[in-house]
Amino acid sequence: MDISVELTFSPLQDDFEQHIIDFIKKLRDCGLTVLENPLSTQVFGSYDEVMNVLNAEIKTAFELMDRGLLFMKIVKSDRSDYEPHF
Protein backbone atom coordinates (compact mmCIF):
# COMPACT_ATOMS: atom_id res chain seq x y z
CA MET A 1 0.00 0.00 0.00
CA ASP A 2 1.40 3.38 -1.01
CA ILE A 3 0.99 6.53 1.04
CA SER A 4 1.73 10.23 0.80
CA VAL A 5 2.71 12.12 3.95
CA GLU A 6 2.85 15.88 4.37
CA LEU A 7 4.99 17.13 7.25
CA THR A 8 5.24 20.57 8.79
CA PHE A 9 8.02 20.61 11.38
CA SER A 10 8.29 23.51 13.83
CA PRO A 11 10.91 23.50 16.57
CA LEU A 12 9.55 25.85 19.23
CA GLN A 13 12.81 27.55 20.07
CA ASP A 14 15.02 30.36 18.79
CA ASP A 15 17.55 28.17 16.96
CA PHE A 16 14.96 26.41 14.81
CA GLU A 17 16.43 26.71 11.29
CA GLN A 18 19.23 24.15 11.59
CA HIS A 19 16.86 21.60 13.12
CA ILE A 20 14.55 21.86 10.10
CA ILE A 21 17.45 21.72 7.63
CA ASP A 22 18.91 18.62 9.29
CA PHE A 23 15.51 16.89 9.36
CA ILE A 24 14.89 17.55 5.65
CA LYS A 25 18.41 16.43 4.67
CA LYS A 26 17.90 13.13 6.49
CA LEU A 27 14.62 12.61 4.64
CA ARG A 28 16.29 13.39 1.29
CA ASP A 29 18.88 10.66 1.98
CA CYS A 30 16.34 7.95 2.86
CA GLY A 31 15.76 6.72 -0.70
CA LEU A 32 12.07 7.67 -0.82
CA THR A 33 10.50 10.34 -3.02
CA VAL A 34 10.69 13.62 -1.09
CA LEU A 35 9.25 16.92 -2.35
CA GLU A 36 9.58 20.24 -0.56
CA ASN A 37 7.91 23.63 -0.62
CA PRO A 38 8.26 26.63 1.70
CA LEU A 39 5.55 25.37 4.07
CA SER A 40 5.95 21.60 4.19
CA THR A 41 7.79 18.49 3.08
CA GLN A 42 6.07 15.56 1.41
CA VAL A 43 7.29 11.96 1.54
CA PHE A 44 5.94 9.25 -0.78
CA GLY A 45 6.33 5.48 -0.85
CA SER A 46 5.10 2.24 0.63
CA TYR A 47 3.46 2.50 4.03
CA ASP A 48 6.03 0.38 5.84
CA GLU A 49 9.05 2.14 4.32
CA VAL A 50 7.71 5.66 4.88
CA MET A 51 6.57 5.01 8.44
CA ASN A 52 9.85 3.29 9.38
CA VAL A 53 11.86 6.27 8.10
CA LEU A 54 9.55 8.81 9.76
CA ASN A 55 9.54 6.93 13.06
CA ALA A 56 13.34 7.02 13.23
CA GLU A 57 13.85 10.57 11.92
CA ILE A 58 11.10 12.20 13.99
CA LYS A 59 12.47 10.57 17.13
CA THR A 60 16.00 11.76 16.33
CA ALA A 61 14.81 15.29 15.54
CA PHE A 62 12.82 15.52 18.78
CA GLU A 63 15.77 14.25 20.82
CA LEU A 64 17.98 17.03 19.41
CA MET A 65 15.71 19.93 20.43
CA ASP A 66 14.10 21.30 23.56
CA ARG A 67 10.57 21.71 22.21
CA GLY A 68 8.97 20.96 18.87
CA LEU A 69 5.74 20.53 16.97
CA LEU A 70 5.12 18.29 13.98
CA PHE A 71 1.96 18.31 11.89
CA MET A 72 1.51 15.20 9.75
CA LYS A 73 -1.16 14.36 7.17
CA ILE A 74 -1.32 10.91 5.60
CA VAL A 75 -3.14 10.04 2.37
CA LYS A 76 -3.63 6.44 1.29
CA SER A 77 -2.15 6.72 -2.22
CA ASP A 78 1.02 7.96 -3.87
CA ARG A 79 0.23 11.53 -4.90
CA SER A 80 3.80 12.41 -5.95
CA ASP A 81 2.75 12.92 -9.56
CA TYR A 82 -0.16 15.24 -8.75
CA GLU A 83 -0.47 18.31 -10.93
CA PRO A 84 -3.26 20.84 -10.41
CA HIS A 85 -5.61 21.30 -13.38
CA PHE A 86 -6.56 24.93 -12.89
mmCIF file with all atom_site columns, C-alpha atoms in Angstrom:
data_model
loop_
_atom_site.group_PDB
_atom_site.id
_atom_site.type_symbol
_atom_site.label_atom_id
_atom_site.label_alt_id
_atom_site.label_comp_id
_atom_site.label_asym_id
_atom_site.label_entity_id
_atom_site.label_seq_id
_atom_site.pdbx_PDB_ins_code
_atom_site.Cartn_x
_atom_site.Cartn_y
_atom_site.Cartn_z
_atom_site.occupancy
_atom_site.B_iso_or_equiv
_atom_site.pdbx_formal_charge
_atom_site.auth_seq_id
_atom_site.auth_comp_id
_atom_site.auth_asym_id
_atom_site.auth_atom_id
_atom_site.pdbx_PDB_model_num
ATOM 1  C CA . MET A 1 1  ? 0.000  0.000  0.000   1.00 0.00 ? 1  MET A CA 1
ATOM 2  C CA . ASP A 1 2  ? 1.401  3.377  -1.012  1.00 0.00 ? 2  ASP A CA 1
ATOM 3  C CA . ILE A 1 3  ? 0.990  6.534  1.040   1.00 0.00 ? 3  ILE A CA 1
ATOM 4  C CA . SER A 1 4  ? 1.729  10.233 0.803   1.00 0.00 ? 4  SER A CA 1
ATOM 5  C CA . VAL A 1 5  ? 2.710  12.118 3.951   1.00 0.00 ? 5  VAL A CA 1
ATOM 6  C CA . GLU A 1 6  ? 2.849  15.883 4.375   1.00 0.00 ? 6  GLU A CA 1
ATOM 7  C CA . LEU A 1 7  ? 4.988  17.131 7.251   1.00 0.00 ? 7  LEU A CA 1
ATOM 8  C CA . THR A 1 8  ? 5.239  20.574 8.787   1.00 0.00 ? 8  THR A CA 1
ATOM 9  C CA . PHE A 1 9  ? 8.017  20.606 11.378  1.00 0.00 ? 9  PHE A CA 1
ATOM 10 C CA . SER A 1 10 ? 8.291  23.506 13.826  1.00 0.00 ? 10 SER A CA 1
ATOM 11 C CA . PRO A 1 11 ? 10.908 23.503 16.567  1.00 0.00 ? 11 PRO A CA 1
ATOM 12 C CA . LEU A 1 12 ? 9.547  25.847 19.227  1.00 0.00 ? 12 LEU A CA 1
ATOM 13 C CA . GLN A 1 13 ? 12.813 27.549 20.075  1.00 0.00 ? 13 GLN A CA 1
ATOM 14 C CA . ASP A 1 14 ? 15.016 30.359 18.792  1.00 0.00 ? 14 ASP A CA 1
ATOM 15 C CA . ASP A 1 15 ? 17.550 28.174 16.958  1.00 0.00 ? 15 ASP A CA 1
ATOM 16 C CA . PHE A 1 16 ? 14.963 26.409 14.806  1.00 0.00 ? 16 PHE A CA 1
ATOM 17 C CA . GLU A 1 17 ? 16.429 26.707 11.287  1.00 0.00 ? 17 GLU A CA 1
ATOM 18 C CA . GLN A 1 18 ? 19.234 24.148 11.585  1.00 0.00 ? 18 GLN A CA 1
ATOM 19 C CA . HIS A 1 19 ? 16.865 21.597 13.119  1.00 0.00 ? 19 HIS A CA 1
ATOM 20 C CA . ILE A 1 20 ? 14.554 21.857 10.098  1.00 0.00 ? 20 ILE A CA 1
ATOM 21 C CA . ILE A 1 21 ? 17.449 21.721 7.629   1.00 0.00 ? 21 ILE A CA 1
ATOM 22 C CA . ASP A 1 22 ? 18.908 18.618 9.293   1.00 0.00 ? 22 ASP A CA 1
ATOM 23 C CA . PHE A 1 23 ? 15.509 16.888 9.358   1.00 0.00 ? 23 PHE A CA 1
ATOM 24 C CA . ILE A 1 24 ? 14.891 17.547 5.651   1.00 0.00 ? 24 ILE A CA 1
ATOM 25 C CA . LYS A 1 25 ? 18.409 16.434 4.672   1.00 0.00 ? 25 LYS A CA 1
ATOM 26 C CA . LYS A 1 26 ? 17.899 13.127 6.486   1.00 0.00 ? 26 LYS A CA 1
ATOM 27 C CA . LEU A 1 27 ? 14.616 12.611 4.635   1.00 0.00 ? 27 LEU A CA 1
ATOM 28 C CA . ARG A 1 28 ? 16.292 13.389 1.289   1.00 0.00 ? 28 ARG A CA 1
ATOM 29 C CA . ASP A 1 29 ? 18.876 10.660 1.979   1.00 0.00 ? 29 ASP A CA 1
ATOM 30 C CA . CYS A 1 30 ? 16.338 7.952  2.861   1.00 0.00 ? 30 CYS A CA 1
ATOM 31 C CA . GLY A 1 31 ? 15.756 6.724  -0.698  1.00 0.00 ? 31 GLY A CA 1
ATOM 32 C CA . LEU A 1 32 ? 12.070 7.669  -0.815  1.00 0.00 ? 32 LEU A CA 1
ATOM 33 C CA . THR A 1 33 ? 10.496 10.336 -3.019  1.00 0.00 ? 33 THR A CA 1
ATOM 34 C CA . VAL A 1 34 ? 10.691 13.624 -1.089  1.00 0.00 ? 34 VAL A CA 1
ATOM 35 C CA . LEU A 1 35 ? 9.246  16.923 -2.345  1.00 0.00 ? 35 LEU A CA 1
ATOM 36 C CA . GLU A 1 36 ? 9.584  20.245 -0.558  1.00 0.00 ? 36 GLU A CA 1
ATOM 37 C CA . ASN A 1 37 ? 7.914  23.628 -0.621  1.00 0.00 ? 37 ASN A CA 1
ATOM 38 C CA . PRO A 1 38 ? 8.263  26.630 1.703   1.00 0.00 ? 38 PRO A CA 1
ATOM 39 C CA . LEU A 1 39 ? 5.553  25.374 4.075   1.00 0.00 ? 39 LEU A CA 1
ATOM 40 C CA . SER A 1 40 ? 5.954  21.598 4.187   1.00 0.00 ? 40 SER A CA 1
ATOM 41 C CA . THR A 1 41 ? 7.789  18.494 3.081   1.00 0.00 ? 41 THR A CA 1
ATOM 42 C CA . GLN A 1 42 ? 6.070  15.557 1.408   1.00 0.00 ? 42 GLN A CA 1
ATOM 43 C CA . VAL A 1 43 ? 7.292  11.963 1.541   1.00 0.00 ? 43 VAL A CA 1
ATOM 44 C CA . PHE A 1 44 ? 5.943  9.249  -0.776  1.00 0.00 ? 44 PHE A CA 1
ATOM 45 C CA . GLY A 1 45 ? 6.325  5.482  -0.847  1.00 0.00 ? 45 GLY A CA 1
ATOM 46 C CA . SER A 1 46 ? 5.103  2.236  0.633   1.00 0.00 ? 46 SER A CA 1
ATOM 47 C CA . TYR A 1 47 ? 3.458  2.502  4.035   1.00 0.00 ? 47 TYR A CA 1
ATOM 48 C CA . ASP A 1 48 ? 6.030  0.378  5.841   1.00 0.00 ? 48 ASP A CA 1
ATOM 49 C CA . GLU A 1 49 ? 9.047  2.136  4.323   1.00 0.00 ? 49 GLU A CA 1
ATOM 50 C CA . VAL A 1 50 ? 7.706  5.660  4.883   1.00 0.00 ? 50 VAL A CA 1
ATOM 51 C CA . MET A 1 51 ? 6.574  5.009  8.440   1.00 0.00 ? 51 MET A CA 1
ATOM 52 C CA . ASN A 1 52 ? 9.850  3.291  9.377   1.00 0.00 ? 52 ASN A CA 1
ATOM 53 C CA . VAL A 1 53 ? 11.856 6.269  8.103   1.00 0.00 ? 53 VAL A CA 1
ATOM 54 C CA . LEU A 1 54 ? 9.555  8.807  9.761   1.00 0.00 ? 54 LEU A CA 1
ATOM 55 C CA . ASN A 1 55 ? 9.541  6.930  13.056  1.00 0.00 ? 55 ASN A CA 1
ATOM 56 C CA . ALA A 1 56 ? 13.341 7.022  13.232  1.00 0.00 ? 56 ALA A CA 1
ATOM 57 C CA . GLU A 1 57 ? 13.849 10.569 11.921  1.00 0.00 ? 57 GLU A CA 1
ATOM 58 C CA . ILE A 1 58 ? 11.101 12.195 13.992  1.00 0.00 ? 58 ILE A CA 1
ATOM 59 C CA . LYS A 1 59 ? 12.469 10.569 17.135  1.00 0.00 ? 59 LYS A CA 1
ATOM 60 C CA . THR A 1 60 ? 16.002 11.758 16.329  1.00 0.00 ? 60 THR A CA 1
ATOM 61 C CA . ALA A 1 61 ? 14.807 15.286 15.545  1.00 0.00 ? 61 ALA A CA 1
ATOM 62 C CA . PHE A 1 62 ? 12.820 15.518 18.780  1.00 0.00 ? 62 PHE A CA 1
ATOM 63 C CA . GLU A 1 63 ? 15.770 14.250 20.824  1.00 0.00 ? 63 GLU A CA 1
ATOM 64 C CA . LEU A 1 64 ? 17.976 17.029 19.411  1.00 0.00 ? 64 LEU A CA 1
ATOM 65 C CA . MET A 1 65 ? 15.710 19.931 20.426  1.00 0.00 ? 65 MET A CA 1
ATOM 66 C CA . ASP A 1 66 ? 14.101 21.298 23.559  1.00 0.00 ? 66 ASP A CA 1
ATOM 67 C CA . ARG A 1 67 ? 10.566 21.710 22.211  1.00 0.00 ? 67 ARG A CA 1
ATOM 68 C CA . GLY A 1 68 ? 8.969  20.962 18.866  1.00 0.00 ? 68 GLY A CA 1
ATOM 69 C CA . LEU A 1 69 ? 5.739  20.531 16.970  1.00 0.00 ? 69 LEU A CA 1
ATOM 70 C CA . LEU A 1 70 ? 5.120  18.286 13.980  1.00 0.00 ? 70 LEU A CA 1
ATOM 71 C CA . PHE A 1 71 ? 1.956  18.309 11.890  1.00 0.00 ? 71 PHE A CA 1
ATOM 72 C CA . MET A 1 72 ? 1.509  15.200 9.749   1.00 0.00 ? 72 MET A CA 1
ATOM 73 C CA . LYS A 1 73 ? -1.158 14.360 7.169   1.00 0.00 ? 73 LYS A CA 1
ATOM 74 C CA . ILE A 1 74 ? -1.323 10.909 5.599   1.00 0.00 ? 74 ILE A CA 1
ATOM 75 C CA . VAL A 1 75 ? -3.141 10.040 2.370   1.00 0.00 ? 75 VAL A CA 1
ATOM 76 C CA . LYS A 1 76 ? -3.630 6.437  1.287   1.00 0.00 ? 76 LYS A CA 1
ATOM 77 C CA . SER A 1 77 ? -2.150 6.720  -2.224  1.00 0.00 ? 77 SER A CA 1
ATOM 78 C CA . ASP A 1 78 ? 1.019  7.955  -3.867  1.00 0.00 ? 78 ASP A CA 1
ATOM 79 C CA . ARG A 1 79 ? 0.233  11.533 -4.903  1.00 0.00 ? 79 ARG A CA 1
ATOM 80 C CA . SER A 1 80 ? 3.797  12.414 -5.953  1.00 0.00 ? 80 SER A CA 1
ATOM 81 C CA . ASP A 1 81 ? 2.755  12.921 -9.563  1.00 0.00 ? 81 ASP A CA 1
ATOM 82 C CA . TYR A 1 82 ? -0.164 15.236 -8.746  1.00 0.00 ? 82 TYR A CA 1
ATOM 83 C CA . GLU A 1 83 ? -0.467 18.311 -10.927 1.00 0.00 ? 83 GLU A CA 1
ATOM 84 C CA . PRO A 1 84 ? -3.263 20.841 -10.410 1.00 0.00 ? 84 PRO A CA 1
ATOM 85 C CA . HIS A 1 85 ? -5.610 21.299 -13.381 1.00 0.00 ? 85 HIS A CA 1
ATOM 86 C CA . PHE A 1 86 ? -6.556 24.927 -12.891 1.00 0.00 ? 86 PHE A CA 1
#
